[in-house]
Amino acid sequence: MRKLNFKKCFFILFLLTSYLTAHSEIVDDESHFSFSAESFVHFWPEQDSEGNWPDGRVPSFDPSTKTLVTGLYGSYGWLYEDGIDLSEYKYLVAELEEPQTCGGQFRLYGDANLWTPSAGYNFEGNTQVVVDLKNVKYSEGDWNGELLDVSSVYRIAFWSYGGCPIKIKRVFLTNSDDYKPAIQYPTLEMKVAGTNRILEYYAPEDLPENRPLILLFHGMGMWYKGMIEGSKHVLVADTAKYVVVAPNGIDGSWDVGGGNDVQFVSDIIDKMYDMFKIDKSRVYATGFSWGGNFSYRLAKDLSDKIAAIAGIMGHSWGPNISNGQEFVGNCSHPMPILQFSGYYDDVYKMEYVQNILNKWIEFNDCSTDENKIVRINPYPKNASGSDITIWKNENTGIEVAWLKSPHGHSIPVDLNGVFASKEIWNFCSRYSLDGLIDGPSTNLSNTPIKDDVDVVEKEYYTLTGEKIGRIDQQLKGVFILKKIMSDKSVEFEKVLLR
């Protein structure tokens, strides 16, 4: 009988144990997230004394399909009365079957009380949210920006504006670095009027001086994290060479009547000039939902620094109208306006938009002659269900444009249709504080569809926005193809490599 080699056996056992340990770390854990009616419960809102739901939006959840409809500013989720310890995991992942259209968020609470602040993560046009459990920060209230202790989490919930379905795929914990975000955006803290403020920004590599700045504002109840990623601005900024900044509001909101948020934006512009020597005459404001409303506020109250704006499923209304000022307020120059609206948006409804745009059409002295109003359908070319209407001042080249698409309350990121970040750049980049940069011939309405341009360069990205350096025969799957055209514009499409 051969003598056992104990050293060899021990070494093999050690390798096997190490493999099994490593393998066990990357198994997705769904055990804490049952979707039964008893476990996945309704948190908010409540019915009034007569049994009515706020704004008539009735919450519901179908466990068989995991289809959720929240009430107005409502939430469903899991309550852990004794708290749940998530600290042994790297990531908490929530996946949807398809993009939602009602401002959906995934939230964690460090207290059982529903009214305590939360850490919120925006879905935007994505179907996945990844929570880095080593860096979870509150996104609202007095604890805004402070770390949430993931060893004691009491509520995990889906939140939305309500009224539309959220089709949940699964929620799970994992230690796999496959879920590590492809791009880590730097943050910057500032003090404004005695209050600590924070923002996230992206500046392309080899950014030259004197390039534009785009300010991207989140919606009500949301926060800055995820705005740059969800809107896919990086795909455009990398080629166009501009800086994009996503500031954080206070308590998930923007002040459309006071002055501190306006001062915050003014300070951001000055700071970006100090850091990147941006072109201060080409600063553009855009925002989703309530952030779109705030962009209109900046158009009239910070017009000495804002060259053009774009409202995404959000427009001037509410306090922005009734605070004693006109729509255009103290706007100091003709203001180019691009407005996005969704045919299925029941938060910022399309029926109110025309009256608001009429104020800016009048202020900009755009023509209302039906023979001069430009209507393009479909827009962009080959898109389905999208169209644009453009009012133009023939002398100055200033335009007011209304782009309507088959979306609900979400940022359009359809690479084969309406891609909001690309449309914002193509519209706004033609203007500075002094007006149209190259004369009326560059107007969007004059060159709405271009058939005579060629592709001069191609770049490939993963679906999470990570640039792929080299394409070879081993690369397979679905990717984003960015085509840089001979007229310096960019186009995007999803491609299957196999």
Coordinates of C-alpha atoms in Angstrom, one line a residue:
M1 CA 0.0 0.0 0.0
R2 CA 1.3 3.4 -1.0
K3 CA 2.0 5.8 1.8
L4 CA -0.2 8.9 1.9
N5 CA 1.5 12.2 1.2
F6 CA -0.1 14.4 3.9
K7 CA 1.5 17.6 2.7
K8 CA 0.0 17.0 -0.8
C9 CA -3.4 16.1 0.6
F10 CA -3.4 19.2 2.8
F11 CA -2.5 21.4 -0.2
I12 CA -5.3 19.9 -2.3
L13 CA -7.8 20.4 0.5
F14 CA -6.6 24.0 1.0
L15 CA -7.1 24.7 -2.7
L16 CA -10.6 23.1 -2.7
T17 CA -11.7 25.0 0.4
S18 CA -10.4 28.3 -1.1
Y19 CA -12.3 27.6 -4.3
L20 CA -15.5 26.7 -2.5
T21 CA -15.2 29.8 -0.3
A22 CA -14.6 32.1 -3.2
H23 CA -17.4 30.4 -5.2
S24 CA -19.9 30.8 -2.3
E25 CA -19.1 34.5 -2.1
I26 CA -20.5 35.2 -5.6
V27 CA -23.8 33.3 -5.2
D28 CA -26.6 35.8 -5.5
D29 CA -28.7 35.8 -2.3
E30 CA -32.4 36.4 -2.8
S31 CA -33.6 34.9 0.5
H32 CA -34.4 38.2 2.2
F33 CA -36.7 39.5 -0.6
S34 CA -39.8 37.4 -0.8
F35 CA -42.5 38.9 -3.0
S36 CA -45.4 37.3 -1.2
A37 CA -48.3 39.5 -0.2
E38 CA -47.3 39.0 3.5
S39 CA -43.7 40.1 3.0
F40 CA -43.8 42.7 0.2
V41 CA -46.1 45.3 1.7
H42 CA -47.6 48.7 1.0
F43 CA -46.0 51.6 3.0
W44 CA -47.5 54.8 1.6
P45 CA -49.8 56.7 0.8
E46 CA -52.9 56.3 2.9
Q47 CA -56.5 56.8 2.0
D48 CA -58.4 59.8 3.3
S49 CA -61.4 59.5 5.6
E50 CA -63.7 58.9 2.7
G51 CA -61.5 56.1 1.3
N52 CA -60.0 58.1 -1.6
W53 CA -56.4 57.8 -2.7
P54 CA -54.4 61.0 -3.3
D55 CA -54.8 62.1 -6.9
G56 CA -56.9 59.0 -7.5
R57 CA -53.8 56.8 -7.9
V58 CA -54.6 53.4 -6.4
P59 CA -51.6 51.4 -5.3
S60 CA -51.5 47.7 -6.2
F61 CA -49.1 44.7 -6.4
D62 CA -49.6 41.4 -8.3
P63 CA -47.3 38.8 -6.7
S64 CA -47.7 36.4 -9.6
T65 CA -46.1 38.8 -12.1
K66 CA -44.3 41.1 -9.6
T67 CA -46.0 44.1 -11.1
L68 CA -46.1 47.1 -8.8
V69 CA -48.2 50.3 -9.1
T70 CA -47.5 52.7 -6.3
G71 CA -49.8 55.5 -5.1
L72 CA -48.8 59.2 -5.5
Y73 CA -45.3 59.5 -4.1
G74 CA -45.8 56.0 -2.9
S75 CA -43.8 53.0 -1.9
Y76 CA -43.9 49.2 -1.4
G77 CA -41.2 47.0 0.1
W78 CA -39.9 45.0 3.0
L79 CA -40.0 45.8 6.7
Y80 CA -37.3 44.3 9.0
E81 CA -38.6 45.0 12.5
D82 CA -35.3 44.0 14.1
G83 CA -33.1 45.3 11.3
I84 CA -31.2 43.3 8.7
D85 CA -27.4 43.2 8.4
L86 CA -26.2 43.7 4.9
S87 CA -22.5 44.4 5.8
E88 CA -21.2 41.0 4.7
Y89 CA -22.1 41.8 1.1
K90 CA -20.7 44.2 -1.4
Y91 CA -23.7 45.0 -3.5
L92 CA -27.5 45.1 -3.3
V93 CA -29.1 44.8 -6.8
A94 CA -32.6 45.6 -7.9
E95 CA -33.6 44.6 -11.5
L96 CA -36.7 45.4 -13.5
E97 CA -38.1 43.5 -16.5
E98 CA -38.3 46.8 -18.5
P99 CA -37.7 50.5 -18.0
Q100 CA -40.2 52.2 -15.7
T101 CA -41.9 55.5 -16.6
C102 CA -42.8 57.1 -13.3
G103 CA -39.6 58.4 -11.7
G104 CA -38.9 55.1 -9.9
Q105 CA -36.4 54.8 -7.1
F106 CA -34.9 52.0 -4.9
R107 CA -34.6 53.1 -1.3
L108 CA -32.9 52.0 1.9
Y109 CA -33.9 53.2 5.4
G110 CA -31.8 53.1 8.5
D111 CA -34.8 53.4 10.8
A112 CA -38.2 51.6 11.0
N113 CA -40.0 55.0 11.0
L114 CA -41.3 55.6 7.5
W115 CA -40.7 59.4 7.9
T116 CA -36.9 59.1 8.5
P117 CA -34.6 60.0 5.6
S118 CA -33.6 57.3 3.1
A119 CA -30.8 56.5 0.7
G120 CA -32.4 56.6 -2.8
Y121 CA -31.2 55.3 -6.1
N122 CA -32.7 56.4 -9.4
F123 CA -33.7 53.9 -12.1
E124 CA -34.2 56.6 -14.8
G125 CA -34.2 54.7 -18.1
N126 CA -32.3 51.8 -16.7
T127 CA -33.5 48.4 -15.6
Q128 CA -31.0 47.9 -12.9
V129 CA -29.9 49.7 -9.8
V130 CA -26.7 48.6 -8.0
V131 CA -26.2 49.8 -4.4
D132 CA -22.6 49.8 -3.3
L133 CA -23.0 48.6 0.3
K134 CA -19.6 50.0 1.3
N135 CA -20.7 53.5 0.5
V136 CA -24.4 54.0 1.2
K137 CA -25.3 57.7 1.9
Y138 CA -28.5 59.3 2.9
S139 CA -30.0 61.4 0.0
E140 CA -32.5 63.6 1.9
G141 CA -33.3 65.3 5.2
D142 CA -30.9 66.3 8.0
W143 CA -28.7 63.3 7.3
N144 CA -28.2 64.1 3.6
G145 CA -24.7 63.0 2.6
E146 CA -24.0 61.0 5.8
L147 CA -23.2 57.3 5.7
L148 CA -26.1 54.9 6.3
D149 CA -25.2 51.9 8.6
V150 CA -25.9 48.9 6.4
S151 CA -25.6 46.6 9.4
S152 CA -29.0 47.9 10.6
V153 CA -31.3 48.4 7.7
Y154 CA -35.0 48.4 8.6
R155 CA -36.8 49.1 5.3
I156 CA -36.0 48.4 1.7
A157 CA -38.5 49.8 -0.8
F158 CA -39.5 50.7 -4.4
W159 CA -40.7 54.4 -4.6
S160 CA -42.3 56.3 -7.5
Y161 CA -44.6 59.1 -8.5
G162 CA -47.3 56.5 -9.0
G163 CA -49.9 55.6 -11.5
C164 CA -47.8 53.4 -13.8
P165 CA -46.5 49.8 -13.6
I166 CA -43.1 48.8 -12.3
K167 CA -42.3 45.2 -13.4
I168 CA -39.8 43.8 -10.9
K169 CA -37.5 41.0 -12.0
R170 CA -35.6 40.3 -8.8
V171 CA -33.7 41.8 -5.9
F172 CA -30.6 40.2 -4.5
L173 CA -27.4 40.6 -2.5
T174 CA -24.0 39.6 -4.0
N175 CA -20.3 39.8 -3.6
S176 CA -19.6 39.5 -7.3
D177 CA -17.6 42.5 -8.7
D178 CA -19.4 41.9 -12.0
Y179 CA -21.8 44.5 -10.5
K180 CA -19.2 47.1 -9.7
P181 CA -20.1 50.3 -11.5
A182 CA -18.2 50.7 -14.8
I183 CA -17.5 54.4 -14.2
Q184 CA -16.9 56.1 -10.8
Y185 CA -17.9 59.8 -11.0
P186 CA -16.0 62.2 -8.7
T187 CA -18.0 64.3 -6.1
L188 CA -17.4 67.8 -4.9
E189 CA -18.6 69.4 -1.7
M190 CA -19.4 73.1 -1.4
K191 CA -20.8 75.4 1.3
V192 CA -23.5 77.7 0.2
A193 CA -25.3 80.1 2.6
G194 CA -23.9 78.1 5.5
T195 CA -25.2 74.8 4.1
N196 CA -23.0 71.9 2.9
R197 CA -23.9 71.0 -0.7
I198 CA -22.6 68.2 -2.9
L199 CA -22.5 67.4 -6.6
E200 CA -21.2 64.7 -9.0
Y201 CA -19.4 65.6 -12.2
Y202 CA -17.8 64.1 -15.3
A203 CA -15.1 65.7 -17.4
P204 CA -13.7 63.7 -20.5
E205 CA -10.1 62.9 -20.8
D206 CA -8.0 65.4 -22.7
L207 CA -10.7 68.1 -22.2
P208 CA -9.5 71.3 -23.8
E209 CA -10.1 74.7 -22.2
N210 CA -13.0 76.8 -23.2
R211 CA -15.6 74.0 -23.5
P212 CA -19.3 74.1 -22.5
L213 CA -20.9 73.0 -19.2
I214 CA -24.2 71.1 -18.9
L215 CA -26.0 71.2 -15.5
L216 CA -28.2 68.2 -14.9
F217 CA -30.9 68.5 -12.1
H218 CA -32.7 65.6 -10.6
G219 CA -36.4 65.3 -10.0
M220 CA -38.5 65.6 -6.8
G221 CA -37.7 63.0 -4.2
M222 CA -34.5 62.0 -6.0
W223 CA -30.9 62.8 -5.7
Y224 CA -27.8 63.5 -7.8
K225 CA -26.3 60.0 -7.7
G226 CA -27.3 58.1 -10.9
M227 CA -28.3 61.2 -12.9
I228 CA -25.2 61.2 -15.1
E229 CA -25.2 57.4 -15.5
G230 CA -28.9 57.1 -16.1
S231 CA -29.0 59.9 -18.7
K232 CA -26.0 58.4 -20.6
H233 CA -24.5 61.9 -20.9
V234 CA -21.0 60.4 -21.0
L235 CA -21.6 58.8 -24.4
V236 CA -22.1 62.3 -25.8
A237 CA -19.6 64.3 -23.6
D238 CA -16.7 62.0 -24.5
T239 CA -16.9 63.1 -28.2
A240 CA -18.4 66.6 -27.8
K241 CA -15.9 67.4 -25.0
Y242 CA -18.0 69.1 -22.4
V243 CA -18.3 68.9 -18.6
V244 CA -21.5 67.6 -17.1
V245 CA -22.5 68.3 -13.4
A246 CA -25.3 66.7 -11.4
P247 CA -25.9 68.8 -8.3
N248 CA -27.9 67.6 -5.3
G249 CA -30.9 69.4 -4.0
I250 CA -32.1 69.8 -0.4
D251 CA -34.5 67.1 0.8
G252 CA -34.8 65.8 -2.7
S253 CA -36.1 69.1 -4.1
W254 CA -35.2 72.4 -5.8
D255 CA -36.2 75.8 -4.5
V256 CA -38.2 77.4 -7.3
G257 CA -39.0 80.5 -5.2
G258 CA -36.0 81.4 -3.0
G259 CA -32.4 82.2 -3.7
N260 CA -30.1 79.6 -2.2
D261 CA -30.3 77.0 -4.9
V262 CA -29.8 79.7 -7.6
Q263 CA -26.6 80.8 -5.7
F264 CA -25.5 77.2 -5.5
V265 CA -25.7 76.9 -9.3
S266 CA -23.9 80.2 -9.8
D267 CA -21.1 79.0 -7.5
I268 CA -20.9 75.7 -9.4
I269 CA -20.4 77.5 -12.6
D270 CA -17.5 79.6 -11.1
K271 CA -16.0 76.4 -9.6
M272 CA -16.1 74.5 -12.9
Y273 CA -14.3 77.5 -14.5
D274 CA -11.6 77.3 -11.8
M275 CA -11.2 73.5 -12.3
F276 CA -11.6 73.1 -16.1
K277 CA -11.6 76.7 -17.6
I278 CA -15.0 76.1 -19.1
D279 CA -16.5 78.5 -21.5
K280 CA -18.7 80.6 -19.2
S281 CA -20.7 81.9 -22.1
R282 CA -21.9 78.3 -23.0
V283 CA -23.5 77.0 -19.8
Y284 CA -26.7 75.0 -20.3
A285 CA -29.3 73.9 -17.7
T286 CA -31.4 70.8 -18.0
G287 CA -33.3 68.7 -15.6
F288 CA -35.8 65.9 -15.2
S289 CA -39.3 66.5 -13.7
W290 CA -39.0 69.1 -10.9
G291 CA -35.4 69.6 -12.1
G292 CA -36.9 70.7 -15.4
N293 CA -39.0 73.1 -13.5
F294 CA -35.9 74.5 -11.8
S295 CA -34.2 74.9 -15.2
Y296 CA -36.9 77.3 -16.2
R297 CA -36.3 79.1 -12.9
L298 CA -32.7 79.5 -13.9
A299 CA -33.7 80.8 -17.3
K300 CA -35.3 83.8 -15.8
D301 CA -33.3 84.3 -12.6
L302 CA -29.8 83.4 -13.6
S303 CA -29.9 84.3 -17.3
D304 CA -26.6 86.2 -17.0
K305 CA -24.9 82.8 -16.7
I306 CA -27.4 80.4 -18.5
A307 CA -27.3 80.4 -22.4
A308 CA -30.1 77.8 -23.0
I309 CA -32.2 75.3 -21.2
A310 CA -33.9 71.9 -21.8
G311 CA -36.8 70.6 -19.6
I312 CA -37.1 66.8 -19.5
M313 CA -40.7 65.8 -18.6
G314 CA -40.8 68.9 -16.4
H315 CA -41.7 72.5 -17.1
S316 CA -42.4 75.8 -15.4
W317 CA -45.5 75.6 -13.2
G318 CA -46.6 75.7 -9.5
P319 CA -44.6 78.1 -7.4
N320 CA -42.6 79.1 -10.4
I321 CA -45.7 80.8 -11.7
S322 CA -47.4 82.1 -8.6
N323 CA -44.4 83.7 -6.8
G324 CA -45.2 87.1 -8.1
Q325 CA -43.0 87.0 -11.2
E326 CA -43.9 86.4 -14.9
F327 CA -42.8 83.3 -16.6
V328 CA -39.8 85.0 -18.1
G329 CA -39.1 87.1 -15.1
N330 CA -35.8 89.0 -15.3
C331 CA -34.4 87.1 -18.3
S332 CA -31.7 89.3 -19.8
H333 CA -31.4 87.8 -23.2
P334 CA -33.4 85.7 -25.7
M335 CA -33.5 82.2 -24.2
P336 CA -33.4 79.1 -26.4
I337 CA -35.8 76.4 -25.0
L338 CA -36.0 72.7 -25.7
Q339 CA -38.9 70.9 -24.0
F340 CA -39.3 67.2 -23.8
S341 CA -42.7 65.7 -23.2
G342 CA -44.0 62.1 -23.0
Y343 CA -47.3 61.1 -24.6
Y344 CA -47.8 58.8 -21.6
D345 CA -46.6 61.1 -18.9
D346 CA -49.3 61.6 -16.3
V347 CA -47.2 63.7 -13.9
Y348 CA -46.2 66.7 -16.1
K349 CA -49.1 66.4 -18.5
M350 CA -48.8 67.6 -22.1
E351 CA -52.0 69.6 -22.0
Y352 CA -50.2 72.4 -19.9
V353 CA -47.1 72.7 -22.0
Q354 CA -48.2 74.9 -24.9
N355 CA -49.3 77.8 -22.7
I356 CA -45.9 77.8 -21.0
L357 CA -44.0 77.7 -24.3
N358 CA -46.2 80.5 -25.7
K359 CA -44.7 82.9 -23.1
W360 CA -41.2 82.1 -24.3
I361 CA -42.2 82.1 -27.9
E362 CA -43.5 85.6 -27.4
F363 CA -40.5 86.7 -25.3
N364 CA -38.0 85.4 -28.0
D365 CA -40.1 87.0 -30.7
C366 CA -40.4 83.7 -32.6
S367 CA -42.8 83.5 -35.5
T368 CA -46.2 82.0 -34.9
D369 CA -47.0 82.1 -38.6
E370 CA -48.2 78.5 -39.4
N371 CA -46.2 78.7 -42.7
K372 CA -43.0 79.2 -40.7
I373 CA -43.5 76.8 -37.8
V374 CA -41.5 73.7 -38.5
R375 CA -43.1 70.3 -37.7
I376 CA -41.1 67.1 -38.2
N377 CA -42.7 63.7 -37.9
P378 CA -41.1 61.4 -37.2
Y379 CA -38.2 62.9 -35.4
P380 CA -35.5 61.8 -35.2
K381 CA -35.4 60.1 -38.6
N382 CA -36.7 56.6 -38.5
A383 CA -38.0 57.0 -34.9
S384 CA -41.4 55.6 -34.0
G385 CA -44.1 57.8 -32.4
S386 CA -41.9 60.9 -31.9
D387 CA -42.2 64.4 -33.4
I388 CA -40.9 67.9 -32.9
T389 CA -42.3 71.4 -33.3
I390 CA -40.0 74.4 -33.7
W391 CA -40.8 78.1 -33.4
K392 CA -38.0 80.3 -34.7
N393 CA -36.9 84.0 -34.7
E394 CA -35.8 84.4 -38.3
N395 CA -33.5 87.3 -37.4
T396 CA -31.7 86.0 -34.3
G397 CA -31.9 82.2 -34.9
I398 CA -33.3 81.7 -31.4
E399 CA -35.6 78.7 -31.3
V400 CA -38.2 77.2 -28.9
A401 CA -38.6 73.5 -29.6
W402 CA -41.1 70.9 -28.3
L403 CA -40.0 67.3 -28.7
K404 CA -42.8 64.7 -27.9
S405 CA -42.1 61.0 -27.6
P406 CA -43.9 57.8 -26.6
H407 CA -42.5 57.8 -23.0
G408 CA -44.0 58.2 -19.6
H409 CA -42.4 60.1 -16.8
S410 CA -38.7 59.2 -17.4
I411 CA -35.6 60.4 -19.2
P412 CA -35.7 59.2 -22.8
V413 CA -32.5 57.1 -23.5
D414 CA -33.6 55.4 -26.7
L415 CA -30.5 55.0 -28.8
N416 CA -32.6 54.3 -31.9
G417 CA -35.1 57.0 -31.2
V418 CA -35.2 60.0 -28.8
F419 CA -31.9 60.1 -26.8
A420 CA -32.4 63.1 -24.6
S421 CA -28.7 63.8 -23.9
K422 CA -27.8 63.8 -27.6
E423 CA -30.8 66.0 -28.4
I424 CA -29.9 68.5 -25.6
W425 CA -26.3 68.8 -26.9
N426 CA -27.3 69.2 -30.5
F427 CA -29.8 71.9 -29.6
C428 CA -28.1 73.9 -26.8
S429 CA -24.5 73.7 -28.2
R430 CA -25.4 76.1 -31.0
Y431 CA -26.0 79.0 -28.5
S432 CA -24.0 81.2 -26.2
L433 CA -25.0 84.1 -24.0
D434 CA -24.6 86.2 -27.1
G435 CA -27.1 84.1 -29.1
L436 CA -26.7 81.8 -32.0
I437 CA -23.0 81.1 -32.5
D438 CA -22.6 80.6 -36.2
G439 CA -25.7 82.3 -37.6
P440 CA -29.2 81.2 -38.6
S441 CA -27.9 78.6 -41.1
T442 CA -27.0 76.3 -38.2
N443 CA -30.6 76.2 -36.8
L444 CA -32.0 72.9 -36.0
S445 CA -35.1 73.7 -38.1
N446 CA -33.0 74.3 -41.2
T447 CA -31.2 71.0 -41.0
P448 CA -33.6 68.6 -39.2
I449 CA -32.7 65.5 -41.1
K450 CA -29.3 64.9 -42.7
D451 CA -28.8 62.4 -45.4
D452 CA -25.5 63.6 -46.8
V453 CA -23.2 63.0 -43.9
D454 CA -20.8 60.1 -43.5
V455 CA -19.5 58.0 -40.6
V456 CA -15.9 59.0 -40.0
E457 CA -15.3 57.1 -36.7
K458 CA -16.9 54.3 -34.6
E459 CA -16.6 53.6 -30.9
Y460 CA -18.1 50.7 -29.0
Y461 CA -19.4 50.7 -25.4
T462 CA -20.9 48.2 -23.0
L463 CA -24.5 48.8 -22.0
T464 CA -23.2 50.3 -18.7
G465 CA -21.2 53.0 -20.6
E466 CA -17.7 51.5 -20.4
K467 CA -15.7 52.2 -23.6
I468 CA -14.2 49.1 -25.3
G469 CA -10.7 49.7 -26.5
R470 CA -10.4 47.0 -29.2
I471 CA -13.0 44.9 -31.1
D472 CA -12.0 41.4 -31.9
Q473 CA -13.7 38.1 -32.9
Q474 CA -13.9 37.0 -29.3
L475 CA -16.2 39.9 -28.3
K476 CA -19.9 38.8 -28.3
G477 CA -23.1 40.3 -27.0
V478 CA -25.1 43.5 -27.2
F479 CA -23.2 46.7 -27.3
I480 CA -23.7 50.4 -27.9
L481 CA -22.2 51.7 -31.2
K482 CA -21.4 55.4 -31.3
K483 CA -20.9 56.8 -34.8
I484 CA -19.1 60.1 -35.2
M485 CA -20.3 61.8 -38.3
S486 CA -18.5 64.0 -40.8
D487 CA -20.6 67.0 -39.6
K488 CA -19.3 66.4 -36.0
S489 CA -22.7 65.1 -34.9
V490 CA -23.0 61.7 -33.1
E491 CA -25.5 58.9 -33.6
F492 CA -26.1 55.8 -31.4
E493 CA -27.5 52.3 -32.0
K494 CA -27.5 49.0 -30.2
V495 CA -25.6 46.3 -32.1
L496 CA -25.3 42.5 -31.6
L497 CA -21.8 41.1 -32.1
R498 CA -21.6 37.4 -32.5

